[in-house]
mmCIF file of C-alpha atoms and ligand atoms in Angstrom:
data_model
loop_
_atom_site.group_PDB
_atom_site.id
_atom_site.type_symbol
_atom_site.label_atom_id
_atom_site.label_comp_id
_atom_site.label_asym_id
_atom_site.label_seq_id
_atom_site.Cartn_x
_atom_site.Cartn_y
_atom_site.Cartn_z
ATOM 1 C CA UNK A 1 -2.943 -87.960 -46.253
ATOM 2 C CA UNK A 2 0.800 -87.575 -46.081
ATOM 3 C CA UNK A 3 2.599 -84.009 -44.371
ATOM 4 C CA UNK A 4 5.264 -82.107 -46.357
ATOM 5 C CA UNK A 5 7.274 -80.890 -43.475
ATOM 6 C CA UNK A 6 11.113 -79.203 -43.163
ATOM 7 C CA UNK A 7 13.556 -81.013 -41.116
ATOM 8 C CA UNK A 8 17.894 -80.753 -40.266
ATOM 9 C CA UNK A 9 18.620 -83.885 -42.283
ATOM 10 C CA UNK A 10 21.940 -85.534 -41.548
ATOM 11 C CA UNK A 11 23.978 -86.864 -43.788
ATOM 12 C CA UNK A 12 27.450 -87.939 -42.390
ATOM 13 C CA UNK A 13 27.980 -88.227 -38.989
ATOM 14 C CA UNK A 14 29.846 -85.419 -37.556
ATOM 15 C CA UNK A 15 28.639 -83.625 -40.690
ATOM 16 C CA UNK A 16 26.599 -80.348 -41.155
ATOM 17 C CA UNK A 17 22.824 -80.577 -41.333
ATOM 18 C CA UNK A 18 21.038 -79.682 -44.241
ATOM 19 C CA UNK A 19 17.171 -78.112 -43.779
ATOM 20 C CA UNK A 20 15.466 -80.375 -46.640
ATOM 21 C CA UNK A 21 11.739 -81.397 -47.464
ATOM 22 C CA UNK A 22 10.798 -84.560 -46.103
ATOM 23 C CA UNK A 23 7.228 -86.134 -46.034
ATOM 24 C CA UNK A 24 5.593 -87.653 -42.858
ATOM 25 C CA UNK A 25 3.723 -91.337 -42.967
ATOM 26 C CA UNK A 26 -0.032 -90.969 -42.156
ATOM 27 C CA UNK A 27 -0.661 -91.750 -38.340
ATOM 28 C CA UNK A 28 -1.280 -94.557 -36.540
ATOM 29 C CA UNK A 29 -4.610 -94.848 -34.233
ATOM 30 C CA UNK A 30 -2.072 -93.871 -31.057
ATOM 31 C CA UNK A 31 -0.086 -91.181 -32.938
ATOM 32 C CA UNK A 32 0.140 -87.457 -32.945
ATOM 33 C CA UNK A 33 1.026 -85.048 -35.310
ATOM 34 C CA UNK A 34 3.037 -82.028 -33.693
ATOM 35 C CA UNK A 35 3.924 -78.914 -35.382
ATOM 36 C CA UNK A 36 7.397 -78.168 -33.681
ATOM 37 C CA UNK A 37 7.663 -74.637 -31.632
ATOM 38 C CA UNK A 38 11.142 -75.485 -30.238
ATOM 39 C CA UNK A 39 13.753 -78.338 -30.028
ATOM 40 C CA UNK A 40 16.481 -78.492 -27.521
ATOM 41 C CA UNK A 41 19.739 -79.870 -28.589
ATOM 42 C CA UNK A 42 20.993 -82.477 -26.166
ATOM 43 C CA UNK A 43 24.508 -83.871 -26.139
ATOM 44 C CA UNK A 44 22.862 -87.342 -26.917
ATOM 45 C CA UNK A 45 22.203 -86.066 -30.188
ATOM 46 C CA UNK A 46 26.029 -86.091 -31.234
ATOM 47 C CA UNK A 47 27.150 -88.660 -29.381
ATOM 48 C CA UNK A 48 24.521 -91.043 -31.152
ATOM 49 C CA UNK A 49 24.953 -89.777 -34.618
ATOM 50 C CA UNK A 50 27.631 -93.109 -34.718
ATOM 51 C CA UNK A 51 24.742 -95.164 -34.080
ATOM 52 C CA UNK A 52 22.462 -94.173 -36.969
ATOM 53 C CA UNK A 53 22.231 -95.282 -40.571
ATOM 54 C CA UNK A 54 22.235 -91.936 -42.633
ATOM 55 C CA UNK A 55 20.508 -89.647 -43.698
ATOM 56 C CA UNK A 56 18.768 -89.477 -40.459
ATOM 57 C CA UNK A 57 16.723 -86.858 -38.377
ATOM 58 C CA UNK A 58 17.843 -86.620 -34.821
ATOM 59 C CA UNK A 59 16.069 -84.154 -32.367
ATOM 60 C CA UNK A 60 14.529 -85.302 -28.858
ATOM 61 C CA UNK A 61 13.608 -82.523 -26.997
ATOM 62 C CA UNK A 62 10.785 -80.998 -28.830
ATOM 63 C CA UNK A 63 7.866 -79.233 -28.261
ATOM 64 C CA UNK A 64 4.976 -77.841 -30.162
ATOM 65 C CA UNK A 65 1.138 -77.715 -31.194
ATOM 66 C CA UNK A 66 -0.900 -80.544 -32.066
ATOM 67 C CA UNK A 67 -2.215 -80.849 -35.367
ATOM 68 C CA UNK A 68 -3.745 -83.992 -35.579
ATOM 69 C CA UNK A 69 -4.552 -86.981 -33.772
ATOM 70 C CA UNK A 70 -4.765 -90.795 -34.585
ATOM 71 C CA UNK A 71 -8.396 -92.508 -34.446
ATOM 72 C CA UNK A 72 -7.628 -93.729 -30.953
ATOM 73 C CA UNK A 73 -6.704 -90.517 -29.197
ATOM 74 C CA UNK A 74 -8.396 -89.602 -26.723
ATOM 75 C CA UNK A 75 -6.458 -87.122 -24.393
ATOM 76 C CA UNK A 76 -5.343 -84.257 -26.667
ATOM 77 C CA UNK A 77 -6.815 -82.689 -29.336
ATOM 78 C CA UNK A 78 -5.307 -79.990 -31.947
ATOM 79 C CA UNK A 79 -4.754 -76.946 -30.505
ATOM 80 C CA UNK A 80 -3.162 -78.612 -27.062
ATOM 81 C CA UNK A 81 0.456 -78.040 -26.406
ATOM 82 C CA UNK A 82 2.487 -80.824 -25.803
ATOM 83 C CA UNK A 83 6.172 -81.759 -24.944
ATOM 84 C CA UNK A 84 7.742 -85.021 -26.096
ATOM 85 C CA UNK A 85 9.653 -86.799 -24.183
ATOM 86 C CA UNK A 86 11.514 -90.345 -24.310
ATOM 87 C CA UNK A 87 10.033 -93.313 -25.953
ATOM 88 C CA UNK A 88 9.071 -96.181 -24.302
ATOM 89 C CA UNK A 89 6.985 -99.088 -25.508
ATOM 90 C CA UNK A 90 4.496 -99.249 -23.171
ATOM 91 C CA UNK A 91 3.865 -103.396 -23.218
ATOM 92 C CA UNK A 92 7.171 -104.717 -21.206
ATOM 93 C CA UNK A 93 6.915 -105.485 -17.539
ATOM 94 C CA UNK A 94 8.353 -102.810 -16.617
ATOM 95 C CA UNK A 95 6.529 -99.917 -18.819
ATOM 96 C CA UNK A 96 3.842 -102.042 -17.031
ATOM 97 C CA UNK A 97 4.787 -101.322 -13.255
ATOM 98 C CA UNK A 98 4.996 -97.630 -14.196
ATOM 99 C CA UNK A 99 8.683 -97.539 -15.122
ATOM 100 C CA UNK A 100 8.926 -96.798 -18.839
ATOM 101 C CA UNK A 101 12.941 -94.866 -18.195
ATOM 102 C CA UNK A 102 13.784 -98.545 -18.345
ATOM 103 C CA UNK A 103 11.421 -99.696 -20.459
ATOM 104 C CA UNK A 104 12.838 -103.190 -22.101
ATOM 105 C CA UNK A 105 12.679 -101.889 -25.276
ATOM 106 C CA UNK A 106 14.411 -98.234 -24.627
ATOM 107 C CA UNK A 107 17.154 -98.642 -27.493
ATOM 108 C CA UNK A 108 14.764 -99.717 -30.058
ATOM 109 C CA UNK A 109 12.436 -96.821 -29.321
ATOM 110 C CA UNK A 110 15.147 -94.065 -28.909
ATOM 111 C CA UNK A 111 17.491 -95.276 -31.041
ATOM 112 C CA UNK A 112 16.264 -97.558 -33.483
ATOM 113 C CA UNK A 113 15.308 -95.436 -36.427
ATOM 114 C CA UNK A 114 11.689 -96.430 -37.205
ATOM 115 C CA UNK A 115 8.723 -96.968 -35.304
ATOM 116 C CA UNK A 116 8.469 -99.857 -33.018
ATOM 117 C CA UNK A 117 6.649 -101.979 -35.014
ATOM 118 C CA UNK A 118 9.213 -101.356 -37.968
ATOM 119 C CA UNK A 119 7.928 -99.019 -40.230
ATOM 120 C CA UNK A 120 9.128 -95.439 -41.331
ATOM 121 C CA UNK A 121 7.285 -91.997 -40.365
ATOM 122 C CA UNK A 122 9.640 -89.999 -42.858
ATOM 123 C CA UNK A 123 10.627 -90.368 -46.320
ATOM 124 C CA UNK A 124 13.436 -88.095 -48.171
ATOM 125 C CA UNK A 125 12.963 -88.157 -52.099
ATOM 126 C CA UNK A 126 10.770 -90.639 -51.948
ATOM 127 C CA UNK A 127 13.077 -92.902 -49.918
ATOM 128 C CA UNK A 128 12.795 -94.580 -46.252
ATOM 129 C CA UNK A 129 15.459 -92.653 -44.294
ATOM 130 C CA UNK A 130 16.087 -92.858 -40.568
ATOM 131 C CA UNK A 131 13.795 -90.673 -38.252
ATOM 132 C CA UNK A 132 11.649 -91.710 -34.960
ATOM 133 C CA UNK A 133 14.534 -90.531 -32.831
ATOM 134 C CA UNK A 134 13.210 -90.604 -29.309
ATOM 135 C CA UNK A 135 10.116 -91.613 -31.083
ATOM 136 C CA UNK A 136 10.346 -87.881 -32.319
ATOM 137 C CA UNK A 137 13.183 -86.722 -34.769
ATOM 138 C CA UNK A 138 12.266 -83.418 -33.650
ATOM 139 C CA UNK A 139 15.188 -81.372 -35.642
ATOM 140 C CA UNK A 140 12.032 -80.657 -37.844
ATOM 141 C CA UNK A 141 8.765 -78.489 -38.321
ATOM 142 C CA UNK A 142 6.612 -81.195 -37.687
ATOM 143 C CA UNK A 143 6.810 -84.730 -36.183
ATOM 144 C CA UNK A 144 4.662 -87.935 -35.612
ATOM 145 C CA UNK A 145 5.042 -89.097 -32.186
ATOM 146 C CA UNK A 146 3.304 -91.809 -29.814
ATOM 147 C CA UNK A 147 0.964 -89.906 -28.022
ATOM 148 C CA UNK A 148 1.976 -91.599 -24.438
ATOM 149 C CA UNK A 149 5.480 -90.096 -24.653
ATOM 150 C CA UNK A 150 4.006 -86.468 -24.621
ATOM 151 C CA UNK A 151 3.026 -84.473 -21.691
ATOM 152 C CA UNK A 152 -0.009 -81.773 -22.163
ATOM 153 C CA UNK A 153 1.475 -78.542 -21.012
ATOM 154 C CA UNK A 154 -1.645 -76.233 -19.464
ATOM 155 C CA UNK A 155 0.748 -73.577 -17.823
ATOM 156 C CA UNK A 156 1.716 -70.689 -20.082
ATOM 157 C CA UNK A 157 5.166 -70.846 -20.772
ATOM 158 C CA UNK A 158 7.399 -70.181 -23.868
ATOM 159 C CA UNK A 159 8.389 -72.815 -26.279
ATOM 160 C CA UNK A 160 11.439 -72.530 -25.370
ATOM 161 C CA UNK A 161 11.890 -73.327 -21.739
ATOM 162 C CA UNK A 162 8.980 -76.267 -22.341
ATOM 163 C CA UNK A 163 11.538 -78.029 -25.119
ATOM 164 C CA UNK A 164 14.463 -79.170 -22.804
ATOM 165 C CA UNK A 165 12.079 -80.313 -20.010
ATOM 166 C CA UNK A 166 11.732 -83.503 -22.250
ATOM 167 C CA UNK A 167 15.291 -84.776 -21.650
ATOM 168 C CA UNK A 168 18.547 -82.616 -20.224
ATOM 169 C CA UNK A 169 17.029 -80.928 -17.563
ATOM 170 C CA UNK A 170 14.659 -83.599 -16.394
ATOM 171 C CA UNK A 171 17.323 -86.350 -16.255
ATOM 172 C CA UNK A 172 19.578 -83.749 -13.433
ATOM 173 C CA UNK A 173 16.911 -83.186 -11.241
ATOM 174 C CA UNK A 174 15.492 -86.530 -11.420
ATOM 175 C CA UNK A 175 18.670 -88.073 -10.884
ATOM 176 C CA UNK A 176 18.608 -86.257 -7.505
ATOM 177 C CA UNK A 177 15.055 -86.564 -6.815
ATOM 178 C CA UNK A 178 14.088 -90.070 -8.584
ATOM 179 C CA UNK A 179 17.117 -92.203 -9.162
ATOM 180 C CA UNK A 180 19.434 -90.859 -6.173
ATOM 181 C CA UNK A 181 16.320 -90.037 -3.882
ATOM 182 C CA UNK A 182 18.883 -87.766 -2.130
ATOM 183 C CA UNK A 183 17.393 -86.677 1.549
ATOM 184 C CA UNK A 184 17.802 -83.367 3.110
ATOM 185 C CA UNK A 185 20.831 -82.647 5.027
ATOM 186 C CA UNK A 186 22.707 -85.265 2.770
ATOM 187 C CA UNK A 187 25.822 -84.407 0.257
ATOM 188 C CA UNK A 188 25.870 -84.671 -2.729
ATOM 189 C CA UNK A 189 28.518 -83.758 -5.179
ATOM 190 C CA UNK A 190 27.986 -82.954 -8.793
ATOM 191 C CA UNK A 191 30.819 -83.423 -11.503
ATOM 192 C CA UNK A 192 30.170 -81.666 -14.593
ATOM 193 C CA UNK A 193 28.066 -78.255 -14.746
ATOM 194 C CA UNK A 194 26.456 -78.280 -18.209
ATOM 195 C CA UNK A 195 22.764 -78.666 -18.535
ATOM 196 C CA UNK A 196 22.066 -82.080 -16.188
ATOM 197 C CA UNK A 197 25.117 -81.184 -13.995
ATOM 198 C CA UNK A 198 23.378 -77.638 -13.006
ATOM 199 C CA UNK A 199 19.833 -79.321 -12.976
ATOM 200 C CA UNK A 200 20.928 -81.413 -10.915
ATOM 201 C CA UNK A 201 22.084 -78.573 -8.092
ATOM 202 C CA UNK A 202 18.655 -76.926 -8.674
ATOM 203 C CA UNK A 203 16.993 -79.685 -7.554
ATOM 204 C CA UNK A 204 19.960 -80.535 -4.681
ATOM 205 C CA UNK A 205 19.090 -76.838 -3.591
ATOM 206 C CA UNK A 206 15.230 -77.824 -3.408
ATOM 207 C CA UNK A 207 15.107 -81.589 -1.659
ATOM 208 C CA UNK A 208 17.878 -79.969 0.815
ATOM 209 C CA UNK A 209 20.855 -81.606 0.417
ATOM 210 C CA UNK A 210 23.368 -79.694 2.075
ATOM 211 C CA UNK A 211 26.890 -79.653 1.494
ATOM 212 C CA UNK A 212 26.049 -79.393 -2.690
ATOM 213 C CA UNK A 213 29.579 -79.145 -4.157
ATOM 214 C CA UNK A 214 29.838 -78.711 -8.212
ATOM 215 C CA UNK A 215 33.186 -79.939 -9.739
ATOM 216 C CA UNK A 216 33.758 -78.900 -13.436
ATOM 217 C CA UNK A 217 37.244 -77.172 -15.075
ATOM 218 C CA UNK A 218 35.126 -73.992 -15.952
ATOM 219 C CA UNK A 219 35.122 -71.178 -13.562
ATOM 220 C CA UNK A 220 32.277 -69.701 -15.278
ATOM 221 C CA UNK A 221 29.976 -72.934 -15.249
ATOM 222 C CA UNK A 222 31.177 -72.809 -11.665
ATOM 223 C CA UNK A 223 29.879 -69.479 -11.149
ATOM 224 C CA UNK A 224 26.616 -70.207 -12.140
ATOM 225 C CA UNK A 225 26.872 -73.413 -10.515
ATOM 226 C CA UNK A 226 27.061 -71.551 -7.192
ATOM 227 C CA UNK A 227 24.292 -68.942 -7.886
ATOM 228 C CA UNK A 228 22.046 -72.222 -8.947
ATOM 229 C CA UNK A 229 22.118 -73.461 -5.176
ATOM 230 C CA UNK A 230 26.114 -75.019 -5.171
ATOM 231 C CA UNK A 231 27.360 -74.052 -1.595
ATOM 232 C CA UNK A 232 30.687 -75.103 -2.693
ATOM 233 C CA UNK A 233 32.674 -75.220 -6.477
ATOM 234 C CA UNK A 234 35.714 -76.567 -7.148
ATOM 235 C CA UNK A 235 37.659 -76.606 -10.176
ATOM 236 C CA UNK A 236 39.451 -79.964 -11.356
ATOM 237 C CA UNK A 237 41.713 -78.426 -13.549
ATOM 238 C CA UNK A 238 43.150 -76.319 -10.219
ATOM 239 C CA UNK A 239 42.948 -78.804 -7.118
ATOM 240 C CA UNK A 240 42.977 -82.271 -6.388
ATOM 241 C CA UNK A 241 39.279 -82.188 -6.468
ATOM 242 C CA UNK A 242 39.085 -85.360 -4.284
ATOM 243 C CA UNK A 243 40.800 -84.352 -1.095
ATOM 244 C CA UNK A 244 39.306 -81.128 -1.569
ATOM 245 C CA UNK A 245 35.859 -82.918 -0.997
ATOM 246 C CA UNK A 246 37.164 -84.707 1.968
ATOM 247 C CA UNK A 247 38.040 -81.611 3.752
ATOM 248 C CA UNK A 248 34.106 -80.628 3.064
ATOM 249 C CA UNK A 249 32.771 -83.954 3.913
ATOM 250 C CA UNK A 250 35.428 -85.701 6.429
ATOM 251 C CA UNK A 251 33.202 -89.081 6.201
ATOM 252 C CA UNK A 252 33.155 -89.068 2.502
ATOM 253 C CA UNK A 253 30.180 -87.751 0.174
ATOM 254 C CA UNK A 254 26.702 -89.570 0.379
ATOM 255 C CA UNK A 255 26.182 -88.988 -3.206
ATOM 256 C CA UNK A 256 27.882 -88.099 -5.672
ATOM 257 C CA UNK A 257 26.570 -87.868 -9.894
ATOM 258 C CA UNK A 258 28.699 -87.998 -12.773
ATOM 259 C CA UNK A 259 27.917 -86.104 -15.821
ATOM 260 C CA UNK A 260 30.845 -85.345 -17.723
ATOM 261 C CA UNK A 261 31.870 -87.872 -19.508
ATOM 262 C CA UNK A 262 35.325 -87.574 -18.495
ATOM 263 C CA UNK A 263 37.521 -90.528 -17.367
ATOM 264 C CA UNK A 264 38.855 -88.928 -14.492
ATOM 265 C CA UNK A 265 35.489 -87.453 -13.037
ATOM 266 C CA UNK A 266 34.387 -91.154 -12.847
ATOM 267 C CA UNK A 267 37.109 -92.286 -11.206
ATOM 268 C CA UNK A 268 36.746 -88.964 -8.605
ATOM 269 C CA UNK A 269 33.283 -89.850 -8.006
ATOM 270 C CA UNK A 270 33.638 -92.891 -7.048
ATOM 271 C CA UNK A 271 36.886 -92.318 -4.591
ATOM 272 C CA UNK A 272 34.849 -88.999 -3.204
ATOM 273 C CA UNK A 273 32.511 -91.324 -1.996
ATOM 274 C CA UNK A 274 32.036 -92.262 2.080
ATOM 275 C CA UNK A 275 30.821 -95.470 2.975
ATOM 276 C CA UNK A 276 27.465 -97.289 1.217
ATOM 277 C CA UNK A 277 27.863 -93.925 -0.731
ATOM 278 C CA UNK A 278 25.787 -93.741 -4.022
ATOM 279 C CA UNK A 279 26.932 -92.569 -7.112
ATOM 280 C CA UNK A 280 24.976 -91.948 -10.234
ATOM 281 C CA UNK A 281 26.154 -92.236 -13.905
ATOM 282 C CA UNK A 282 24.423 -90.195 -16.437
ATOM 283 C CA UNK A 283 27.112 -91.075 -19.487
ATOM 284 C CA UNK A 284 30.087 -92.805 -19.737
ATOM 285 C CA UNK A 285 33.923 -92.066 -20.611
ATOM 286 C CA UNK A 286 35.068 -93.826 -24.142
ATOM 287 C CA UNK A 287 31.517 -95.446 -25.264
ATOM 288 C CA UNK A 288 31.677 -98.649 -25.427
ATOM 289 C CA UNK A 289 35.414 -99.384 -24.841
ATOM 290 C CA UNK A 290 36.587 -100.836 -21.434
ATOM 291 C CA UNK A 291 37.132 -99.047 -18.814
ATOM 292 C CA UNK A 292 40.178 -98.537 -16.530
ATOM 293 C CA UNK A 293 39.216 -98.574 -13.009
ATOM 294 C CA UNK A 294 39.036 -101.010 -9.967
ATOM 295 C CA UNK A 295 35.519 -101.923 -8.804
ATOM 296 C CA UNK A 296 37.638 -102.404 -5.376
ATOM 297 C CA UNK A 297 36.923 -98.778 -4.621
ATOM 298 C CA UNK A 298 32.878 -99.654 -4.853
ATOM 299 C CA UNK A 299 33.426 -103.609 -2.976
ATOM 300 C CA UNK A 300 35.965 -101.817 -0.310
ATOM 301 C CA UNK A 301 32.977 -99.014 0.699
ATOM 302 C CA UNK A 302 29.585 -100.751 0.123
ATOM 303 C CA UNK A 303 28.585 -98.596 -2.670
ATOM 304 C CA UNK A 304 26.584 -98.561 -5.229
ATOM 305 C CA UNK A 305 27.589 -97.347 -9.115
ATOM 306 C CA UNK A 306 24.180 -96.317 -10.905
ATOM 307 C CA UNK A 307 23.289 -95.912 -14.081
ATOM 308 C CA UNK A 308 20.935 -92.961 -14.414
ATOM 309 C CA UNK A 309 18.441 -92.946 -17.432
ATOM 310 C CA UNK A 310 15.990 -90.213 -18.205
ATOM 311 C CA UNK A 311 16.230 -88.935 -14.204
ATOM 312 C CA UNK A 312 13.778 -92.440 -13.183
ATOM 313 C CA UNK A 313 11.236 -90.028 -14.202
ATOM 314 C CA UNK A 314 7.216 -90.723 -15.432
ATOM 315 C CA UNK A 315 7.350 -87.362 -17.709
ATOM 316 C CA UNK A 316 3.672 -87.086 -17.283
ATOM 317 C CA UNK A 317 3.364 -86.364 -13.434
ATOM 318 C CA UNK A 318 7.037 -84.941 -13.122
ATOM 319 C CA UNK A 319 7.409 -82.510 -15.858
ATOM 320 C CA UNK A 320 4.602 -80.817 -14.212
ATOM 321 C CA UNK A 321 6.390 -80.759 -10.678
ATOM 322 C CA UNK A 322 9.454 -78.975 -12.716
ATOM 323 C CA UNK A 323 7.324 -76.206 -13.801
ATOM 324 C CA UNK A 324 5.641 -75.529 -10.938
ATOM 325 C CA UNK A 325 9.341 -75.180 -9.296
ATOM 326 C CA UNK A 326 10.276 -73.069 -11.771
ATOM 327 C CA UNK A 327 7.534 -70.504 -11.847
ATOM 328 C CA UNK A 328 8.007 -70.481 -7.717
ATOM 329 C CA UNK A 329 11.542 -69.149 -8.652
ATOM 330 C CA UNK A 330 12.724 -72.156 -7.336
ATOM 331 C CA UNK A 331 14.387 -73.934 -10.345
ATOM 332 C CA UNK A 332 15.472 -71.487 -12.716
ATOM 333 C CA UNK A 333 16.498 -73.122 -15.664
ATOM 334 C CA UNK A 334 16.023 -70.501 -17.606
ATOM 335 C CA UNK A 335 19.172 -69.710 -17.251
ATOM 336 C CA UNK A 336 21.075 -71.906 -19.261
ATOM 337 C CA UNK A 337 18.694 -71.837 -22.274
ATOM 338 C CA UNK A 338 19.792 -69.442 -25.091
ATOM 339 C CA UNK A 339 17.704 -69.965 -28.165
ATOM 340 C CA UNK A 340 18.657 -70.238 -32.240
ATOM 341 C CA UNK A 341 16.808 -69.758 -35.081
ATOM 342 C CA UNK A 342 16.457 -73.642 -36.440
ATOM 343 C CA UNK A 343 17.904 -72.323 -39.981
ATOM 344 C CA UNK A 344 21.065 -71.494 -37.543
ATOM 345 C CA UNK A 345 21.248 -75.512 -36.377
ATOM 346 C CA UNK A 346 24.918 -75.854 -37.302
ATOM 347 C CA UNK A 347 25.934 -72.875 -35.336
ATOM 348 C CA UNK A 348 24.037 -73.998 -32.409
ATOM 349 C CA UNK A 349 25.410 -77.241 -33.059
ATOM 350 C CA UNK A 350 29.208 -75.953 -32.997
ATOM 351 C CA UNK A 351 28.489 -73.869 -30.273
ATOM 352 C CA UNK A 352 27.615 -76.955 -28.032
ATOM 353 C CA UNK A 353 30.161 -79.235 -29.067
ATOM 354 C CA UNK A 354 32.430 -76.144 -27.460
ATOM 355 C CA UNK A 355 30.927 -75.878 -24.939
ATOM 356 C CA UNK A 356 29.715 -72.001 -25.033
ATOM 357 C CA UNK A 357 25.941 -72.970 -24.646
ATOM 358 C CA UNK A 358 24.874 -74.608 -21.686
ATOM 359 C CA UNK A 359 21.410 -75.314 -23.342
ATOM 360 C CA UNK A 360 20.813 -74.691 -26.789
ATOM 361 C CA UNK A 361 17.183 -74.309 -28.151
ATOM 362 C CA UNK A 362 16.234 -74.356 -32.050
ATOM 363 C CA UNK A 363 12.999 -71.987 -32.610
ATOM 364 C CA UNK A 364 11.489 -73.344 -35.577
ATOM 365 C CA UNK A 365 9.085 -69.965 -36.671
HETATM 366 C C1 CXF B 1 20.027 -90.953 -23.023
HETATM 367 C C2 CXF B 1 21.490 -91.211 -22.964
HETATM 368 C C3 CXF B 1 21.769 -92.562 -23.580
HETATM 369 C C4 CXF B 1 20.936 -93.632 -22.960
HETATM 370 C C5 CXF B 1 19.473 -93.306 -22.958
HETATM 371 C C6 CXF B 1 19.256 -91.981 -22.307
HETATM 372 N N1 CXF B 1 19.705 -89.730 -22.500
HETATM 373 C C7 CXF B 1 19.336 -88.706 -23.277
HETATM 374 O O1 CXF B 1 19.955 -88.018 -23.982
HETATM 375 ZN ZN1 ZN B 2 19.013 -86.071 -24.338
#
C-alpha cells in the first residue's frame, strides 16, 4: 500500500523549495519506512542540486521513527529510532571488506536519483520524479530507505542532535580519527570552521593532537573554534596564514584538512605541510574544473593529498562512539546545531548559503 507523505520538492536548481504531497513506492524486502523527526541540511545538498534532474527531493541527514519494515527485516522494528546515513550498495568488493564510504557504487546510490536497482520510491502527481538522495531524500515527513544505511539509536537524545550525525559531523571527526588516523601529540591544522571544520577539532581535541590550529576568515567561527579544543586560530583574511603556521610548527604541520572549498585554503594546506605530511580533502575548489596548483609541492615533501569521503567511517559502530563522546561532554556538537521548523526550509536554506548557521536542522512536527 502506497504512503501519502509531505516533502521540500525542488524545482529549479538554486530555486526555492516548495512543501508538496508526494506518494512513496511500497517497500522492498530490505527497506524501511521512516517517519522523519529531523533533517540536517548539509552543504552537499546545494552544491549537488546541479547534478539532479528536477523536481527532485534532496535531504541526507535524517532521522526519525520507523514505521514499517520490508519482509526481510530483521533488525528494527516500528517503534525503533533510527538515523540514516550514506548509501552504499553493499555487493562491491569493497562494501565487502567493510568499507562501504567507498563503496564502488557511491555516486549511483547518493546521487543517482532512484534506487539502485532503477526504480522510483516517490512519485509527484502521479509522475516519477527524482528522490533516493543518499538513499533517503529526507527533506520530507517520511522516507523509504535501505535498512543497512541506518543506525538504531538506543541512547535518548533529541532528534535534532541525532540528524547531522549521519553526514557533516561524522565526516570531521572521522577524517581525524578514520581517514587521517591522526596520533596524539601530532598537528594538525584545520582550514575552514563550519560544521566538518569544527568536528573535526572536537575530535583533534579527543585523539590528542596537539598543536590544533583552525584557519577560517571568521573571527566568530574562530572563537568557537578555540572553545571546541583549537589551541591556536588564525584568520586568513588578516595574516599570511602559512608562515603563521610555520612559526607554530617550525618542521611543518603533520596534518593538515581542507574543508572550505576555497582555492587558496587548498593551496595553504598543502604548502603548511612538513615533510610526508598528510592532508585531507573533504570538497574541492571550482567542481569539476581544473585546478591551478603544482603537485611539486606534494612530490618535493613526500606527501600525501587525500580525498576524504563520509570521515572512512562504518556509521553503525562509529555513530555510536560519537554519542557516547558527546554525552561525556567531550564532543559538543551541540553547539553548532540551531533548529527550523521544516515549513521554514528556505530560510534555513538562505541562512546556510550565508553562512550564519553553522548547522542547520529542519524539525518536521
Ligand atoms: C559527500 C560529498 C560529495 C562526495 C560524497 C560525499 N559528502 C556529503 O555531503
Ligand atoms: Zn552531507
Amino acid at each position: 500500500m502506497t504512503t501519502t507523505a509531505t516533502a521540500a520538492v525542488l524545482h529549479e536548481v538554486g530555486g526555492d523549495f516548495k512543501l508538496q504531497d508526494i506518494v512513496l513506492d511500497d517497500l522492498q524486502a530490505d527497506e524501511i519506512r521512516v517517519r522523519i523527526e529531523a533533517c540536517g541540511i548539509c552543504h552537499t545538498d546545494i552544491g549537488a542540486q546541479g547534478l539532479l534532474a528536477m523536481p527532485a527531493v534532496l535531504g541526507h541527514e535524517g532521522a526519525g521513527i520507523v514505521e514499517e519494515v520490508g519482509i526481510g527485516v530483521t533488525n528494527v522494528v516500528p517503534g525503533d529510532r533510527v538515523i540514516i546515513s550514506f548509501g552504499f550498495c553493499n555487493h562491491c568488493p569493497n562494501c565487502f571488506e567493510g568499507r562501504p564510504y567507498v563503496c564502488d557504487n557511491s555516486v549511483q546510490s547518493n546521487f543517482g536519483g532512484t534506487r539502485l536497482d532503477g526504480s522510483n520510491t516517490t512519485t509527484l502527481d502521479g509522475k516519477a520524479i527524482t528522490a533516493s538522495f543518499f538513499q533517503q531524500s529526507s527533506f520530507a515527513s517520511q522516507v523509504i530507505t535501505p535498512v543497512r544505511n541506518t543506525v538504531k539509536v538506543e541512547q535518548d537524545l533529541p532528534p535534532e542532535l541525532l540528524a547531522p550525525l549521519g553526514c557533516g559531523i561524522m565526516t570531521g571527526a572521522g577524517a581525524v580519527m578514520n581517514t587521517l588516523k591522526v596520533p596524539a601529540g601530532e598537528s594538525l591544522v584545520v582550514f575552514g570552521s563550519g560544521a566538518v571544520g569544527l568536528s573535526a577539532i572536537m575530535a583533534a581535541k579527543i585523539v590528542g593532537a596537539n598543536p590544533i590550529i583552525a584557519v577560517d576568515v571568521n573571527e566568530q567561527r574562530l572563537a568557537l573554534a578555540q572553545d571546541l579544543g583549537a589551541t591556536h586560530v588564525i584568520n586568513a583574511g588578516k595574516v599570511n596564514s602559512v608562515e603563521k603556521i610555520m612559526e607554530i610548527c617550525p618542521r611543518g604541520a603533520a596534518f593538515s584538512f581542507e574543508t572550505s572549498g576555497v582555492e587558496s585554503a587548498l593551496n595553504d594546506a598543502i604548502d603548511c605541510l612538513g615533510m610526508a605530511g598528510q592532508c585531507g580533502m573533504v570538497t574541492v575548489p571550482n567542481y569539476g574544473e581544473k585546478y591551478p596548483f603544482t603537485p611539486f609541492g606534494i612530490f618535493v615533501k613526500a606527501a600525501t593529498l587525500q580525498g576524504v569521503f563520509f570521515g572512512s567511517a562504518v556509521p553503525n559502530t562509529f555513530l555510536g562512539q560519537i554519542i557516547d563522546f558527546y554525552q561525556q561532554g567531550r564532543f559538543p556538537y551541540d553547539k553548532l546545531v540551531k533548529t527550523y521548523s521544516f515549513k521554514d526550509i528556505n530560510r534555513a536554506m538562505t541562512e546556510t548559503k550565508s553562512g550564519d548557521v553553522i548547522k542547520p536542522v529542519l524539525l518536521m512536527d
